[in-house]
PDB file of C-alpha atoms in Angstrom:
ATOM      1  CA  UNK A   1      -4.404   7.968   7.596  1.00 37.00           C
ATOM      2  CA  UNK A   2      -3.227  10.018   4.663  1.00 41.00           C
ATOM      3  CA  UNK A   3      -5.845   9.467   1.919  1.00 47.00           C
ATOM      4  CA  UNK A   4      -3.334  10.299  -0.815  1.00 49.00           C
ATOM      5  CA  UNK A   5      -1.639   6.928  -0.571  1.00 52.00           C
ATOM      6  CA  UNK A   6      -3.523   3.628  -0.696  1.00 54.00           C
ATOM      7  CA  UNK A   7      -1.886   2.104   2.342  1.00 53.00           C
ATOM      8  CA  UNK A   8      -4.288  -0.846   2.610  1.00 57.00           C
ATOM      9  CA  UNK A   9      -3.377  -1.958  -0.883  1.00 60.00           C
ATOM     10  CA  UNK A  10       0.185  -2.559   0.096  1.00 53.00           C
ATOM     11  CA  UNK A  11       2.155  -4.283  -2.692  1.00 53.00           C
ATOM     12  CA  UNK A  12      -0.971  -4.680  -4.777  1.00 58.00           C
ATOM     13  CA  UNK A  13      -0.130  -1.442  -6.628  1.00 69.00           C
ATOM     14  CA  UNK A  14       2.150  -2.991  -9.255  1.00 81.00           C
ATOM     15  CA  UNK A  15       1.427  -0.553 -12.054  1.00 86.00           C
ATOM     16  CA  UNK A  16       1.750   3.228 -11.837  1.00 87.00           C
ATOM     17  CA  UNK A  17      -1.145   5.015 -10.155  1.00 88.00           C
ATOM     18  CA  UNK A  18      -1.237   7.548 -12.934  1.00 92.00           C
ATOM     19  CA  UNK A  19      -2.860  10.925 -13.048  1.00 94.00           C
ATOM     20  CA  UNK A  20      -5.826  12.009 -10.925  1.00 95.00           C
ATOM     21  CA  UNK A  21      -9.016  12.129 -12.962  1.00 94.00           C
ATOM     22  CA  UNK A  22     -10.694  15.478 -13.307  1.00 91.00           C
ATOM     23  CA  UNK A  23     -14.005  14.462 -14.715  1.00 94.00           C
ATOM     24  CA  UNK A  24     -17.678  15.004 -14.031  1.00 96.00           C
ATOM     25  CA  UNK A  25     -18.101  11.232 -14.435  1.00 97.00           C
ATOM     26  CA  UNK A  26     -16.307  10.362 -11.206  1.00 97.00           C
ATOM     27  CA  UNK A  27     -17.198  11.037  -7.520  1.00 97.00           C
ATOM     28  CA  UNK A  28     -14.203  11.218  -5.180  1.00 97.00           C
ATOM     29  CA  UNK A  29     -10.546  10.972  -6.090  1.00 97.00           C
ATOM     30  CA  UNK A  30      -9.609   8.502  -8.804  1.00 97.00           C
ATOM     31  CA  UNK A  31      -6.344   7.985 -10.690  1.00 97.00           C
ATOM     32  CA  UNK A  32      -5.904   6.476 -14.148  1.00 97.00           C
ATOM     33  CA  UNK A  33      -2.742   5.203 -15.919  1.00 97.00           C
ATOM     34  CA  UNK A  34      -2.932   4.172 -19.545  1.00 96.00           C
ATOM     35  CA  UNK A  35      -1.071   0.816 -19.838  1.00 96.00           C
ATOM     36  CA  UNK A  36      -1.931   0.052 -23.481  1.00 95.00           C
ATOM     37  CA  UNK A  37      -3.241   2.818 -25.764  1.00 93.00           C
ATOM     38  CA  UNK A  38      -6.001   2.135 -28.273  1.00 90.00           C
ATOM     39  CA  UNK A  39      -4.368   1.523 -31.660  1.00 87.00           C
ATOM     40  CA  UNK A  40      -4.890  -0.561 -34.804  1.00 84.00           C
ATOM     41  CA  UNK A  41      -2.242  -3.054 -33.804  1.00 87.00           C
ATOM     42  CA  UNK A  42      -3.561  -4.303 -30.381  1.00 86.00           C
ATOM     43  CA  UNK A  43      -7.060  -2.848 -30.576  1.00 89.00           C
ATOM     44  CA  UNK A  44      -7.375  -3.350 -26.727  1.00 92.00           C
ATOM     45  CA  UNK A  45      -6.950  -0.269 -24.529  1.00 96.00           C
ATOM     46  CA  UNK A  46      -5.949  -1.179 -20.966  1.00 97.00           C
ATOM     47  CA  UNK A  47      -5.896   1.126 -17.907  1.00 97.00           C
ATOM     48  CA  UNK A  48      -4.861   0.839 -14.269  1.00 97.00           C
ATOM     49  CA  UNK A  49      -7.579   2.580 -12.188  1.00 97.00           C
ATOM     50  CA  UNK A  50      -7.227   3.397  -8.533  1.00 97.00           C
ATOM     51  CA  UNK A  51     -10.152   4.717  -6.397  1.00 97.00           C
ATOM     52  CA  UNK A  52      -9.747   6.230  -2.903  1.00 97.00           C
ATOM     53  CA  UNK A  53     -12.262   5.012  -0.312  1.00 96.00           C
ATOM     54  CA  UNK A  54     -15.759   6.180  -1.337  1.00 97.00           C
ATOM     55  CA  UNK A  55     -14.713   7.020  -4.916  1.00 98.00           C
ATOM     56  CA  UNK A  56     -16.745   5.633  -7.809  1.00 98.00           C
ATOM     57  CA  UNK A  57     -17.695   6.291 -11.371  1.00 98.00           C
ATOM     58  CA  UNK A  58     -21.077   7.166 -12.824  1.00 98.00           C
ATOM     59  CA  UNK A  59     -23.428   4.653 -14.404  1.00 98.00           C
ATOM     60  CA  UNK A  60     -22.110   3.936 -17.898  1.00 98.00           C
ATOM     61  CA  UNK A  61     -22.060   1.443 -20.877  1.00 98.00           C
ATOM     62  CA  UNK A  62     -19.343   0.125 -23.090  1.00 98.00           C
ATOM     63  CA  UNK A  63     -20.530  -0.710 -26.625  1.00 97.00           C
ATOM     64  CA  UNK A  64     -17.961  -3.494 -26.916  1.00 97.00           C
ATOM     65  CA  UNK A  65     -17.973  -4.618 -23.304  1.00 97.00           C
ATOM     66  CA  UNK A  66     -15.315  -4.353 -20.548  1.00 98.00           C
ATOM     67  CA  UNK A  67     -13.242  -6.570 -18.323  1.00 98.00           C
ATOM     68  CA  UNK A  68     -12.071  -5.565 -14.836  1.00 98.00           C
ATOM     69  CA  UNK A  69      -9.161  -7.380 -13.117  1.00 98.00           C
ATOM     70  CA  UNK A  70      -9.210  -6.393  -9.451  1.00 97.00           C
ATOM     71  CA  UNK A  71      -5.636  -6.034  -8.255  1.00 95.00           C
ATOM     72  CA  UNK A  72      -6.172  -4.635  -4.764  1.00 94.00           C
ATOM     73  CA  UNK A  73      -8.543  -3.437  -2.149  1.00 95.00           C
ATOM     74  CA  UNK A  74     -12.302  -3.913  -2.024  1.00 96.00           C
ATOM     75  CA  UNK A  75     -15.140  -2.246  -3.892  1.00 97.00           C
ATOM     76  CA  UNK A  76     -18.495  -2.488  -5.548  1.00 98.00           C
ATOM     77  CA  UNK A  77     -19.683  -3.503  -9.031  1.00 98.00           C
ATOM     78  CA  UNK A  78     -23.364  -3.233 -10.062  1.00 98.00           C
ATOM     79  CA  UNK A  79     -25.351  -3.747 -13.190  1.00 98.00           C
ATOM     80  CA  UNK A  80     -28.669  -2.008 -13.606  1.00 97.00           C
ATOM     81  CA  UNK A  81     -31.595  -3.831 -11.986  1.00 97.00           C
ATOM     82  CA  UNK A  82     -29.199  -6.271 -10.256  1.00 96.00           C
ATOM     83  CA  UNK A  83     -27.875  -6.398  -6.706  1.00 95.00           C
ATOM     84  CA  UNK A  84     -24.520  -4.809  -5.959  1.00 96.00           C
ATOM     85  CA  UNK A  85     -21.532  -7.195  -5.815  1.00 96.00           C
ATOM     86  CA  UNK A  86     -18.532  -6.839  -3.573  1.00 96.00           C
ATOM     87  CA  UNK A  87     -15.335  -7.098  -5.629  1.00 97.00           C
ATOM     88  CA  UNK A  88     -11.875  -7.746  -4.175  1.00 96.00           C
ATOM     89  CA  UNK A  89      -8.305  -8.527  -5.196  1.00 94.00           C
ATOM     90  CA  UNK A  90      -8.223 -11.518  -7.583  1.00 96.00           C
ATOM     91  CA  UNK A  91     -11.770 -10.997  -8.960  1.00 98.00           C
ATOM     92  CA  UNK A  92     -12.414 -10.896 -12.689  1.00 98.00           C
ATOM     93  CA  UNK A  93     -15.614  -9.013 -13.808  1.00 98.00           C
ATOM     94  CA  UNK A  94     -16.696  -9.555 -17.399  1.00 98.00           C
ATOM     95  CA  UNK A  95     -19.204  -6.862 -18.434  1.00 98.00           C
ATOM     96  CA  UNK A  96     -21.252  -7.604 -21.534  1.00 98.00           C
ATOM     97  CA  UNK A  97     -21.586  -5.025 -24.309  1.00 98.00           C
ATOM     98  CA  UNK A  98     -24.103  -2.218 -23.629  1.00 98.00           C
ATOM     99  CA  UNK A  99     -24.794  -3.301 -20.006  1.00 98.00           C
ATOM    100  CA  UNK A 100     -25.408  -0.273 -17.793  1.00 98.00           C
ATOM    101  CA  UNK A 101     -23.162  -0.502 -14.725  1.00 98.00           C
ATOM    102  CA  UNK A 102     -20.922   1.329 -12.211  1.00 98.00           C
ATOM    103  CA  UNK A 103     -17.929   0.399 -10.096  1.00 98.00           C
ATOM    104  CA  UNK A 104     -15.803   1.919  -7.351  1.00 98.00           C
ATOM    105  CA  UNK A 105     -14.209   1.550  -3.982  1.00 97.00           C
ATOM    106  CA  UNK A 106     -15.955   0.508  -0.779  1.00 96.00           C
ATOM    107  CA  UNK A 107     -16.423   3.261   1.794  1.00 94.00           C
ATOM    108  CA  UNK A 108     -13.536   1.936   3.951  1.00 94.00           C
ATOM    109  CA  UNK A 109     -11.087   0.655   1.308  1.00 95.00           C
ATOM    110  CA  UNK A 110      -9.123   1.735  -1.633  1.00 96.00           C
ATOM    111  CA  UNK A 111      -9.758  -0.168  -4.896  1.00 96.00           C
ATOM    112  CA  UNK A 112      -7.392  -0.812  -7.775  1.00 96.00           C
ATOM    113  CA  UNK A 113      -8.298  -2.631 -10.921  1.00 97.00           C
ATOM    114  CA  UNK A 114      -7.133  -3.097 -14.513  1.00 97.00           C
ATOM    115  CA  UNK A 115      -9.810  -1.982 -16.974  1.00 98.00           C
ATOM    116  CA  UNK A 116      -9.754  -3.603 -20.388  1.00 98.00           C
ATOM    117  CA  UNK A 117     -11.958  -2.063 -23.110  1.00 96.00           C
ATOM    118  CA  UNK A 118     -13.197  -4.878 -25.303  1.00 95.00           C
ATOM    119  CA  UNK A 119     -14.004  -4.251 -29.002  1.00 94.00           C
ATOM    120  CA  UNK A 120     -13.217  -0.526 -28.924  1.00 93.00           C
ATOM    121  CA  UNK A 121     -14.100  -0.212 -32.572  1.00 93.00           C
ATOM    122  CA  UNK A 122     -17.767  -0.465 -31.512  1.00 95.00           C
ATOM    123  CA  UNK A 123     -17.658   2.950 -29.938  1.00 94.00           C
ATOM    124  CA  UNK A 124     -16.820   5.113 -26.917  1.00 94.00           C
ATOM    125  CA  UNK A 125     -18.107   4.642 -23.376  1.00 96.00           C
ATOM    126  CA  UNK A 126     -21.543   6.239 -22.854  1.00 98.00           C
ATOM    127  CA  UNK A 127     -21.594   8.112 -19.517  1.00 98.00           C
ATOM    128  CA  UNK A 128     -24.883   8.533 -17.584  1.00 98.00           C
ATOM    129  CA  UNK A 129     -26.101   9.700 -14.238  1.00 98.00           C
ATOM    130  CA  UNK A 130     -23.986   9.601 -11.009  1.00 98.00           C
ATOM    131  CA  UNK A 131     -24.448   7.043  -8.286  1.00 97.00           C
ATOM    132  CA  UNK A 132     -25.986   9.238  -5.606  1.00 96.00           C
ATOM    133  CA  UNK A 133     -24.435   9.606  -2.158  1.00 95.00           C
ATOM    134  CA  UNK A 134     -27.722   8.561  -0.640  1.00 95.00           C
ATOM    135  CA  UNK A 135     -27.758   5.264  -2.557  1.00 95.00           C
ATOM    136  CA  UNK A 136     -24.039   4.616  -2.217  1.00 96.00           C
ATOM    137  CA  UNK A 137     -24.057   5.174   1.599  1.00 94.00           C
ATOM    138  CA  UNK A 138     -26.840   2.622   1.997  1.00 92.00           C
ATOM    139  CA  UNK A 139     -24.510  -0.095   0.498  1.00 89.00           C
ATOM    140  CA  UNK A 140     -22.399  -0.243   3.644  1.00 74.00           C
ATOM    141  CA  UNK A 141     -25.502  -0.678   5.800  1.00 64.00           C
ATOM    142  CA  UNK A 142     -26.704  -3.544   3.559  1.00 66.00           C
ATOM    143  CA  UNK A 143     -23.159  -5.050   3.444  1.00 67.00           C
ATOM    144  CA  UNK A 144     -23.020  -5.137   7.256  1.00 61.00           C
ATOM    145  CA  UNK A 145     -26.451  -6.644   7.692  1.00 51.00           C
TER     146      UNK A 145
END
């Protein structure tokens, strides 16, 4: 399978995939398309984010919180000191302000979600350490158990 196209998302990709992210805060290939820019009128930046299988972001916090609307595929979401959650198309994840978390695709699936930054006037995202390969690869073993 050609990993450049999210075949298993099918018609779930309803927004442009965007530009590939070149950032130290992501592991694996990820694309982001800005759907609504941060401005003083709407005060609500919104992004379409697409992760290839195995791709994920680092642990991070949003001072004003974040909402994820999963539009396709399957992935993981985890808050610090809590068990990992499997997320899939149709799920809504509400992340409270300043909660340390990460999210990304499962090892065998693409993941696409809309990321809504809540209360952006409270500050920029705070990026932290990566989710290690060792930790991430254990998730599939636990998921299958």
